[in-house]
XYZ file of C-alpha atoms in Angstrom:
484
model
C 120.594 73.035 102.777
C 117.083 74.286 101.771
C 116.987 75.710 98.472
C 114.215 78.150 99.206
C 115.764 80.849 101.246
C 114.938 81.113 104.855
C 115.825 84.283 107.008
C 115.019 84.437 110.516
C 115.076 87.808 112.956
C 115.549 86.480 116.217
C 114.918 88.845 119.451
C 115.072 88.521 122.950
C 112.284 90.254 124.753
C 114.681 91.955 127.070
C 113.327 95.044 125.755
C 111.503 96.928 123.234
C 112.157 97.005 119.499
C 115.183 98.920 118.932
C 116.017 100.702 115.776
C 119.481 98.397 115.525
C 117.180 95.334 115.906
C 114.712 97.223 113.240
C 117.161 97.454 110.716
C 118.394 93.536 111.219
C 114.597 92.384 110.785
C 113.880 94.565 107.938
C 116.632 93.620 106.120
C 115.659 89.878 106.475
C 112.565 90.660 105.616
C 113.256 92.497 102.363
C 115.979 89.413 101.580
C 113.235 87.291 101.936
C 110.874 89.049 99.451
C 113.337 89.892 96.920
C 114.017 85.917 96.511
C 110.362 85.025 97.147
C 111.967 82.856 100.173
C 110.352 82.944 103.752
C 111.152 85.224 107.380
C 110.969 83.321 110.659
C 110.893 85.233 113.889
C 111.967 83.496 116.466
C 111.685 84.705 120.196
C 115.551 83.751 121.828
C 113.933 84.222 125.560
C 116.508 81.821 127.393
C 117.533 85.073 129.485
C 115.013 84.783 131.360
C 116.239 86.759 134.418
C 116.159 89.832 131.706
C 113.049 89.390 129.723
C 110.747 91.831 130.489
C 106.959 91.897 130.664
C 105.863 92.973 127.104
C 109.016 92.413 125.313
C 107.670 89.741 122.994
C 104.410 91.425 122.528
C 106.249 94.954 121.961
C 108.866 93.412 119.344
C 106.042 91.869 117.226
C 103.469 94.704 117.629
C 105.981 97.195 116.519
C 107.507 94.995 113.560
C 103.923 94.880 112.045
C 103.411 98.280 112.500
C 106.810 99.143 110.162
C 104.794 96.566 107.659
C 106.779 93.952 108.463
C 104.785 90.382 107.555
C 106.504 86.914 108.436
C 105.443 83.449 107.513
C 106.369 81.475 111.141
C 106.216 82.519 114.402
C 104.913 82.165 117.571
C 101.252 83.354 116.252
C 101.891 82.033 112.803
C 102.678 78.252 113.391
C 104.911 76.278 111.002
C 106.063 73.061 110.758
C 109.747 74.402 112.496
C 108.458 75.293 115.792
C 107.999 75.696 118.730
C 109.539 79.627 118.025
C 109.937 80.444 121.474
C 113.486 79.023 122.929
C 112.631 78.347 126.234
C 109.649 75.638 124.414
C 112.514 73.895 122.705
C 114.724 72.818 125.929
C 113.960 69.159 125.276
C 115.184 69.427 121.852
C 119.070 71.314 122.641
C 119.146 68.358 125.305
C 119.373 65.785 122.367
C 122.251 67.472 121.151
C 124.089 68.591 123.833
C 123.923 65.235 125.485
C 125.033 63.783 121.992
C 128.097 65.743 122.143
C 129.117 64.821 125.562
C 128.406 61.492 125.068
C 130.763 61.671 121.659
C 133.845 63.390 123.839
C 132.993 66.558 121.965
C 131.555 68.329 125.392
C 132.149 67.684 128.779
C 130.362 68.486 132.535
C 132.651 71.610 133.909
C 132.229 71.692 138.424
C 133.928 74.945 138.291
C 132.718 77.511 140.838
C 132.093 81.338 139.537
C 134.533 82.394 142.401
C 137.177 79.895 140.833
C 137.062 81.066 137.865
C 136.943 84.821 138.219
C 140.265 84.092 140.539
C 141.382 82.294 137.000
C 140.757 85.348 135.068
C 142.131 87.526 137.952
C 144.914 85.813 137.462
C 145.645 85.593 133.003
C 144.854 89.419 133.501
C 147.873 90.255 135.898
C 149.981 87.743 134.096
C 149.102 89.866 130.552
C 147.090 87.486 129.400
C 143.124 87.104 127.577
C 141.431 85.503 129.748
C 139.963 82.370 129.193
C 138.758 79.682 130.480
C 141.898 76.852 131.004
C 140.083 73.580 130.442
C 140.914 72.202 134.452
C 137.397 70.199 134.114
C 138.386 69.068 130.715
C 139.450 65.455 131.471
C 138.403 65.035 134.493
C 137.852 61.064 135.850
C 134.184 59.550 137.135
C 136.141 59.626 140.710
C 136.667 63.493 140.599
C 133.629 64.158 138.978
C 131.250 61.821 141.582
C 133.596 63.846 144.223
C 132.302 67.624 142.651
C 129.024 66.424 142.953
C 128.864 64.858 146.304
C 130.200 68.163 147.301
C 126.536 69.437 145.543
C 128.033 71.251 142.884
C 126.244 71.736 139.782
C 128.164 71.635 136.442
C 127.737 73.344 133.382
C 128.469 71.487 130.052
C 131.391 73.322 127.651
C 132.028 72.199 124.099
C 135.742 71.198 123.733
C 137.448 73.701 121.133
C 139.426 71.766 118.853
C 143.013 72.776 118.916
C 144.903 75.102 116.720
C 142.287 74.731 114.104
C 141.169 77.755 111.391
C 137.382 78.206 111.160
C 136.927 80.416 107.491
C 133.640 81.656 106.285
C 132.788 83.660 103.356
C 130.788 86.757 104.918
C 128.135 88.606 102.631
C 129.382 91.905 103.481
C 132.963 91.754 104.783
C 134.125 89.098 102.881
C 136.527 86.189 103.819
C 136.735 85.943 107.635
C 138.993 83.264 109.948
C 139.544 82.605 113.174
C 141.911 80.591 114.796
C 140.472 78.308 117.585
C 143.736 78.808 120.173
C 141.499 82.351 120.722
C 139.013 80.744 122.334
C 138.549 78.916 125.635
C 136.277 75.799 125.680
C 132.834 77.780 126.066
C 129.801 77.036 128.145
C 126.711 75.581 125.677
C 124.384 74.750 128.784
C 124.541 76.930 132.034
C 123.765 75.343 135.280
C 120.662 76.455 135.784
C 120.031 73.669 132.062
C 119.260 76.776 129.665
C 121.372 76.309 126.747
C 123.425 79.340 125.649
C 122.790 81.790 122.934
C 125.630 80.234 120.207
C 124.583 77.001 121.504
C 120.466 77.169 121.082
C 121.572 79.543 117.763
C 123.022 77.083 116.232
C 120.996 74.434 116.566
C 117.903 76.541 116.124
C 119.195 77.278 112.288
C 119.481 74.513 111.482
C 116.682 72.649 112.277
C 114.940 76.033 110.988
C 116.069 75.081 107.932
C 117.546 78.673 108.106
C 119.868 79.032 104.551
C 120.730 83.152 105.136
C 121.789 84.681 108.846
C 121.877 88.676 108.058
C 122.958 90.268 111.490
C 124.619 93.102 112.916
C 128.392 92.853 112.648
C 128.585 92.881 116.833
C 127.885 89.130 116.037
C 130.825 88.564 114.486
C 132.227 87.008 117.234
C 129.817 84.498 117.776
C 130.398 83.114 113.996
C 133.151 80.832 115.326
C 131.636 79.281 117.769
C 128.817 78.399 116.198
C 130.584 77.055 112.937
C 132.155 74.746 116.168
C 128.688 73.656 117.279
C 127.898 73.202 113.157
C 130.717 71.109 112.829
C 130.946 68.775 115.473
C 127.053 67.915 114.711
C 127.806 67.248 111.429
C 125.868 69.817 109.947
C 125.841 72.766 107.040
C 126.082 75.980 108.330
C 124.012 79.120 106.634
C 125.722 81.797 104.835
C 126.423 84.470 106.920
C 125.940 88.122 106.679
C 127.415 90.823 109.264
C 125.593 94.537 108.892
C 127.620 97.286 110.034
C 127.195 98.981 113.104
C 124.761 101.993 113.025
C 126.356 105.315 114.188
C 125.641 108.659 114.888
C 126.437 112.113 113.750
C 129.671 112.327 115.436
C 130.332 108.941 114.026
C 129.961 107.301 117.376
C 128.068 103.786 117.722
C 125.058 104.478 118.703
C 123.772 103.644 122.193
C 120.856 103.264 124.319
C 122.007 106.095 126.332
C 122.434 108.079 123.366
C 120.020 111.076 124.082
C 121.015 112.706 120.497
C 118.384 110.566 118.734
C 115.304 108.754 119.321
C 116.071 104.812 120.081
C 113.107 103.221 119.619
C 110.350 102.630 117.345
C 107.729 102.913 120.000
C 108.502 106.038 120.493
C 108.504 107.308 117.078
C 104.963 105.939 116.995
C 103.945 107.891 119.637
C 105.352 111.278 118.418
C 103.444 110.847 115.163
C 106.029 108.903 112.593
C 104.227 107.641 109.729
C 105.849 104.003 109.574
C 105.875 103.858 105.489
C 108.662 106.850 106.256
C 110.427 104.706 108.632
C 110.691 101.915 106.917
C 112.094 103.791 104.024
C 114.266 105.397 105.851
C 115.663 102.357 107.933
C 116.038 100.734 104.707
C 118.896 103.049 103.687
C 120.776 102.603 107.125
C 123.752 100.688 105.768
C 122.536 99.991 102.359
C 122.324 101.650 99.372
C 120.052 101.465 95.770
C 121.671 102.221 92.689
C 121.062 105.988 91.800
C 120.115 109.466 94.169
C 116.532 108.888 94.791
C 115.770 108.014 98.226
C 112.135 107.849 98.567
C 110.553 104.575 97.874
C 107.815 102.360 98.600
C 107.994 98.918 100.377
C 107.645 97.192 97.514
C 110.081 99.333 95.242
C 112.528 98.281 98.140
C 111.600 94.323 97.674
C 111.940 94.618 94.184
C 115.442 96.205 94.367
C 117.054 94.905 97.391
C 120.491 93.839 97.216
C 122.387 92.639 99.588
C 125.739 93.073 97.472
C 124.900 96.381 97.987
C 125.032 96.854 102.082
C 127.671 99.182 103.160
C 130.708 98.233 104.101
C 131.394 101.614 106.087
C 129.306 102.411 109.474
C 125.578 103.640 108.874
C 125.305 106.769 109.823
C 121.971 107.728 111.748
C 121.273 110.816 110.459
C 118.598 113.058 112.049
C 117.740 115.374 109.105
C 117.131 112.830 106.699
C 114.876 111.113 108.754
C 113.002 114.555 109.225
C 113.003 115.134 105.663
C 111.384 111.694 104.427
C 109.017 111.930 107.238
C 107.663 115.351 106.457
C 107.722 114.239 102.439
C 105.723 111.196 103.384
C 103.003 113.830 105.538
C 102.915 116.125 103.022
C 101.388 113.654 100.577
C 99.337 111.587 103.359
C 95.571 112.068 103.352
C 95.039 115.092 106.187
C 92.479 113.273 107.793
C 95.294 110.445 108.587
C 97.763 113.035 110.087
C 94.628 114.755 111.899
C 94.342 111.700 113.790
C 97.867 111.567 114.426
C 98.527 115.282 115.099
C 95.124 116.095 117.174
C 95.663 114.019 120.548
C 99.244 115.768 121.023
C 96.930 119.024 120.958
C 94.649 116.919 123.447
C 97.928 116.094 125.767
C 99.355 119.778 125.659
C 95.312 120.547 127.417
C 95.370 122.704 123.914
C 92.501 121.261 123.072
C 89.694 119.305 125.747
C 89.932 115.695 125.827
C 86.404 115.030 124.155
C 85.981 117.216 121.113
C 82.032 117.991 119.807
C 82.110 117.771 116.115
C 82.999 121.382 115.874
C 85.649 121.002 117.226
C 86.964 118.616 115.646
C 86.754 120.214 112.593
C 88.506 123.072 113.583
C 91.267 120.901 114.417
C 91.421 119.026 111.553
C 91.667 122.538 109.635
C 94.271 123.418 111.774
C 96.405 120.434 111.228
C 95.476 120.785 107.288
C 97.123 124.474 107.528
C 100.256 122.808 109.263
C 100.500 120.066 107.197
C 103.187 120.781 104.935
C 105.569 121.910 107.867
C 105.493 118.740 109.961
C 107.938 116.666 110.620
C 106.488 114.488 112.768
C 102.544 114.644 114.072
C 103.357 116.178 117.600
C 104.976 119.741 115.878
C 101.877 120.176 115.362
C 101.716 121.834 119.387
C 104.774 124.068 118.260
C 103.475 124.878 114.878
C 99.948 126.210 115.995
C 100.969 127.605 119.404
C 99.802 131.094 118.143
C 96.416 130.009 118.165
C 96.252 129.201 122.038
C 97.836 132.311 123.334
C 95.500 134.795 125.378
C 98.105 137.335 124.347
C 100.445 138.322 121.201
C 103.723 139.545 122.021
C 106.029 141.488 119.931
C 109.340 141.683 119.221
C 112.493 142.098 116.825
C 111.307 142.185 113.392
C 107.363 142.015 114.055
C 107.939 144.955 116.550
C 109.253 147.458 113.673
C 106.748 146.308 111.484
C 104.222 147.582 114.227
C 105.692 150.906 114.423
C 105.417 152.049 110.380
C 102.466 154.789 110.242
C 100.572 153.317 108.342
C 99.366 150.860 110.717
C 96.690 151.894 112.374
C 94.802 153.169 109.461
C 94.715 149.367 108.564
C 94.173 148.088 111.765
C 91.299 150.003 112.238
C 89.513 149.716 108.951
C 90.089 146.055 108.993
C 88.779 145.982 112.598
C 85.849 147.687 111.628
C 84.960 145.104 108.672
C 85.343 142.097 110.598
C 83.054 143.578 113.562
C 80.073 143.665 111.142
C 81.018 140.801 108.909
C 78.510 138.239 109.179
C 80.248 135.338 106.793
C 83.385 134.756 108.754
C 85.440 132.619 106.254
C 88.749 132.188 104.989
C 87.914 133.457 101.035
C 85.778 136.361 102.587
C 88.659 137.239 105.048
C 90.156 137.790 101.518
C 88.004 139.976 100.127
C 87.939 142.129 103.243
C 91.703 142.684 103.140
C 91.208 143.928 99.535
C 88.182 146.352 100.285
C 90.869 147.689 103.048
C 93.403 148.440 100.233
C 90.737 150.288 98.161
C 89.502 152.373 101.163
C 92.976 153.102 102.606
C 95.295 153.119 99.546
C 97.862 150.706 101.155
C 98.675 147.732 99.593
C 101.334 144.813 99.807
C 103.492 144.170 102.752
C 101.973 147.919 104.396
C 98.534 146.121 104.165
C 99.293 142.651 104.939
C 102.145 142.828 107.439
C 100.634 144.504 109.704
C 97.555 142.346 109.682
C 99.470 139.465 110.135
C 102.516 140.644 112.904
C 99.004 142.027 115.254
C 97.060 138.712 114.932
C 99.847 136.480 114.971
C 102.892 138.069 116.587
C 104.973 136.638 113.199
C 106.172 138.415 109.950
C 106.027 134.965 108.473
C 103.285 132.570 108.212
C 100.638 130.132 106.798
C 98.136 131.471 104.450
C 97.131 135.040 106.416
C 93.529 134.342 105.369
C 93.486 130.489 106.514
C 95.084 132.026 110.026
C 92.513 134.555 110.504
C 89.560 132.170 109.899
C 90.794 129.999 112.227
C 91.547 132.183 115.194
C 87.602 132.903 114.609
C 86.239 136.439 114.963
C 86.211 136.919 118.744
C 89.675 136.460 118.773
C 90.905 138.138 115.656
C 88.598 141.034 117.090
C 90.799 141.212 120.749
C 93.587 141.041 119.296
C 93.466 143.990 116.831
C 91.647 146.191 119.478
C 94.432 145.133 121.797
C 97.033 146.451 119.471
C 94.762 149.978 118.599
């Protein structure tokens, strides 16, 4: 085996880049940085009924946008490829007819009708089904007869009998299986696509691959392809099995888990800043030494550890995802998040679809205000909603505020300043509250309560005189009047 370590993340483009699959690559890829070895992606597209248009592309576009970087793949040759499965079928046919042609696989005729009536069958006798081996030794006659009858065989690897397969696991430790568990399994289906432990296996190794860090639903698979190692004659990688990601009510989570965002597409498109999510991805099912938990990507390379991934469930929790997202905006350049926040304005018809400069800088003051609240670019439509209403409305707590006497003294005399004032700004919006507490004698929350609750409808805000510069004069003016 290599000495350099090689990690591979290996999708399917059956779909889009899920935050399970997210995890698995950027865990290789921190592995791989932390021991100055090398990350392979490989595309595993031998489903080819189930890939979908844009899976590849969407896996790889959405890897380098968590600042993911490999060193082979389909559009960064290496010496290993081809990287895509279904350009390596000429290479598992070597090996696969090698092992039929050393006794250690064999052609199976069986029908899909026969063998569901097998399984049909184990099940009402109690039984795991499996398959029984009926093609196992089957002679040239019977064999010539299947396929005179046109039937097209799949080949199955012949399971060695009653023998324990052990491997020392990264995170859970020791595992075995016995092989009496398992049927003989199908390596190539009929249609000549290898399987996925088949085209796995052989894939690693002639990847060179030393490390296979995977989700522990893989576990499984282990066996068989320490089977497919063995009977080739060939090392197998150390193995590492991640456990499963849950959420809050500690079940796994799903695809059809509507509690929390799946994918990272999506948490692109809501305004996710992806230094935050690779941070916080990095802490699903591992852990650093100490109570910080905000850190760069290349704090993370420097102390990743893969003695320290969890042996307990990762919990996906919502709260701490909003919390490292809104650190990360909080100290992120406001133009950045302007650019993030301002087309969700644009999509809520907030805000017109071309913006004259203006405009745009009203925005981009607007976001700035919000900033520090955000969890995510698209609160921004929440956030500022007060700015887009034609009309405030009052109730609970801003309602009693309304009704103190004092209030339309202020009202008025603040009215009255802003109708003549000709430098509408956020420092001389300031100075104009304070001329209103020398004229009236109010002061504190009877002078600036009620100027906020009738502009804003709110007893609790951003900076009052930020807010009243940017609801600009017209509007600051119909409002007050409204309320007088």
């Amino acid at each position: 085996m290599s000495t350099e370590v090689r990690v591979r993340y290996a999708p399917s483009p059956t779909g889009h880049l899920h935050i399970g699959n997210a995890r698995t690559a950027l865990f290789n890829y921190l592995y791989a940085r932390n021991q100055g070895g090398k990350l392979i992606i490989r595309i595993e597209d031998t489903d080819v009924k189930r890939n979908i248009e844009g899976g590849e592309e969407s896996q790889l576009t959405y890897l380098k946008w968590l600042g993911i970087e490999w060193n082979e793949s389909v559009d960064v040759p290496g010496e290993y490829g081809p990287y895509r499965q279904t350009e390596r079928l000429d290479i598992y046919r070597e090996y696969w007819q090698d092992l039929i042609d050393r006794g250690l696989a064999y052609r199976c005729y069986c029908t899909e009708e026969e063998l569901e009536q097998e399984r049909e069958e184990q099940t009402a006798r109690g039984e795991t089904p499996r398959y029984s081996g009926k093609h196992r030794n089957l002679t040239e006659e019977e064999r010539q007869a299947f396929e005179a009858e046109g039937r097209v065989p799949s080949v199955r690897f012949r399971v060695p009998d009653e023998r324990v397969y052990t491997f020392d696991d990264m995170v859970k430790g020791t595992i075995s299986f016995n092989s009496k568990e398992s049927g003989d399994f199908v390596i190539v289906k009929k249609d000549g696509i290898p399987t996925y432990n088949f085209a796995v296996a052989v894939d690693d190794y002639l990847m060179k691959i030393t490390h296979v860090l995977r989700g522990e639903d893989h576990i499984s698979n282990t066996p068989r392809q320490l089977m497919i190692y063995e009977a080739l004659g060939w090392e197998p990688p150390i193995f590492g099995h991640m456990t499963l990601i849950v959420n809050e009510n500690h079940k796994k989570l799903s695809k059809r888990d509507e509690s929390i965002i799946q994918f990272i597409e999506q948490y692109d498109k809501l305004g996710y800043l992806p230094e935050a999510m690779f941070n916080f991805i990095s802490l699903l099912g591992w852990s650093p030494e100490g109570e910080e938990e905000i850190y760069s990507k290349e704090e993370l390379i420097k102390i990743f550890d893969p003695n320290r991934l969890s042996k307990s469930p990762a919990v996906f929790d919502t709260h701490k995802l909003a919390h490292l997202n809104n650190s990360y905006i909080k100290n992120a350049e406001t133009d950045r998040i302007a650019k993030l926040a301002i087309p969700h304005l644009q999509k809520a018809e907030l805000l017109p679809a071309e913006l004259t400069t203006e405009q745009e800088n009203w925005a981009k003051e607007l976001v700035a205000l919000y900033q520090e609240q955000m969890t995510a670019a698209s609160d921004i439509v929440e956030l500022s909603a007060l700015f887009f209403k034609d009309k405030v409305e009052f109730e609970g707590d801003a309602a009693t505020v309304l009704e103190e006497e004092q209030v339309p003294v202020v009202l008025r005399a603040f009215a009255d300043k802003v109708a003549v004032e000709e430098d509408f700004s956020a420092s001389r919006m300031a100075a104009l509250i304070k001329e209103v507490q020398k004229e009236t004698g109010f002061k504190g929350k009877q002078l600036f309560m009620p100027i906020r609750v009738a502009l804003t409808g709110q007893t609790h805000g951003r900076d009052l005189n930020a807010t009243i510069y940017l609801l600009g004069r017209e509007k600051v003016l119909s409002r007050l009047n409204a309320r007088l």
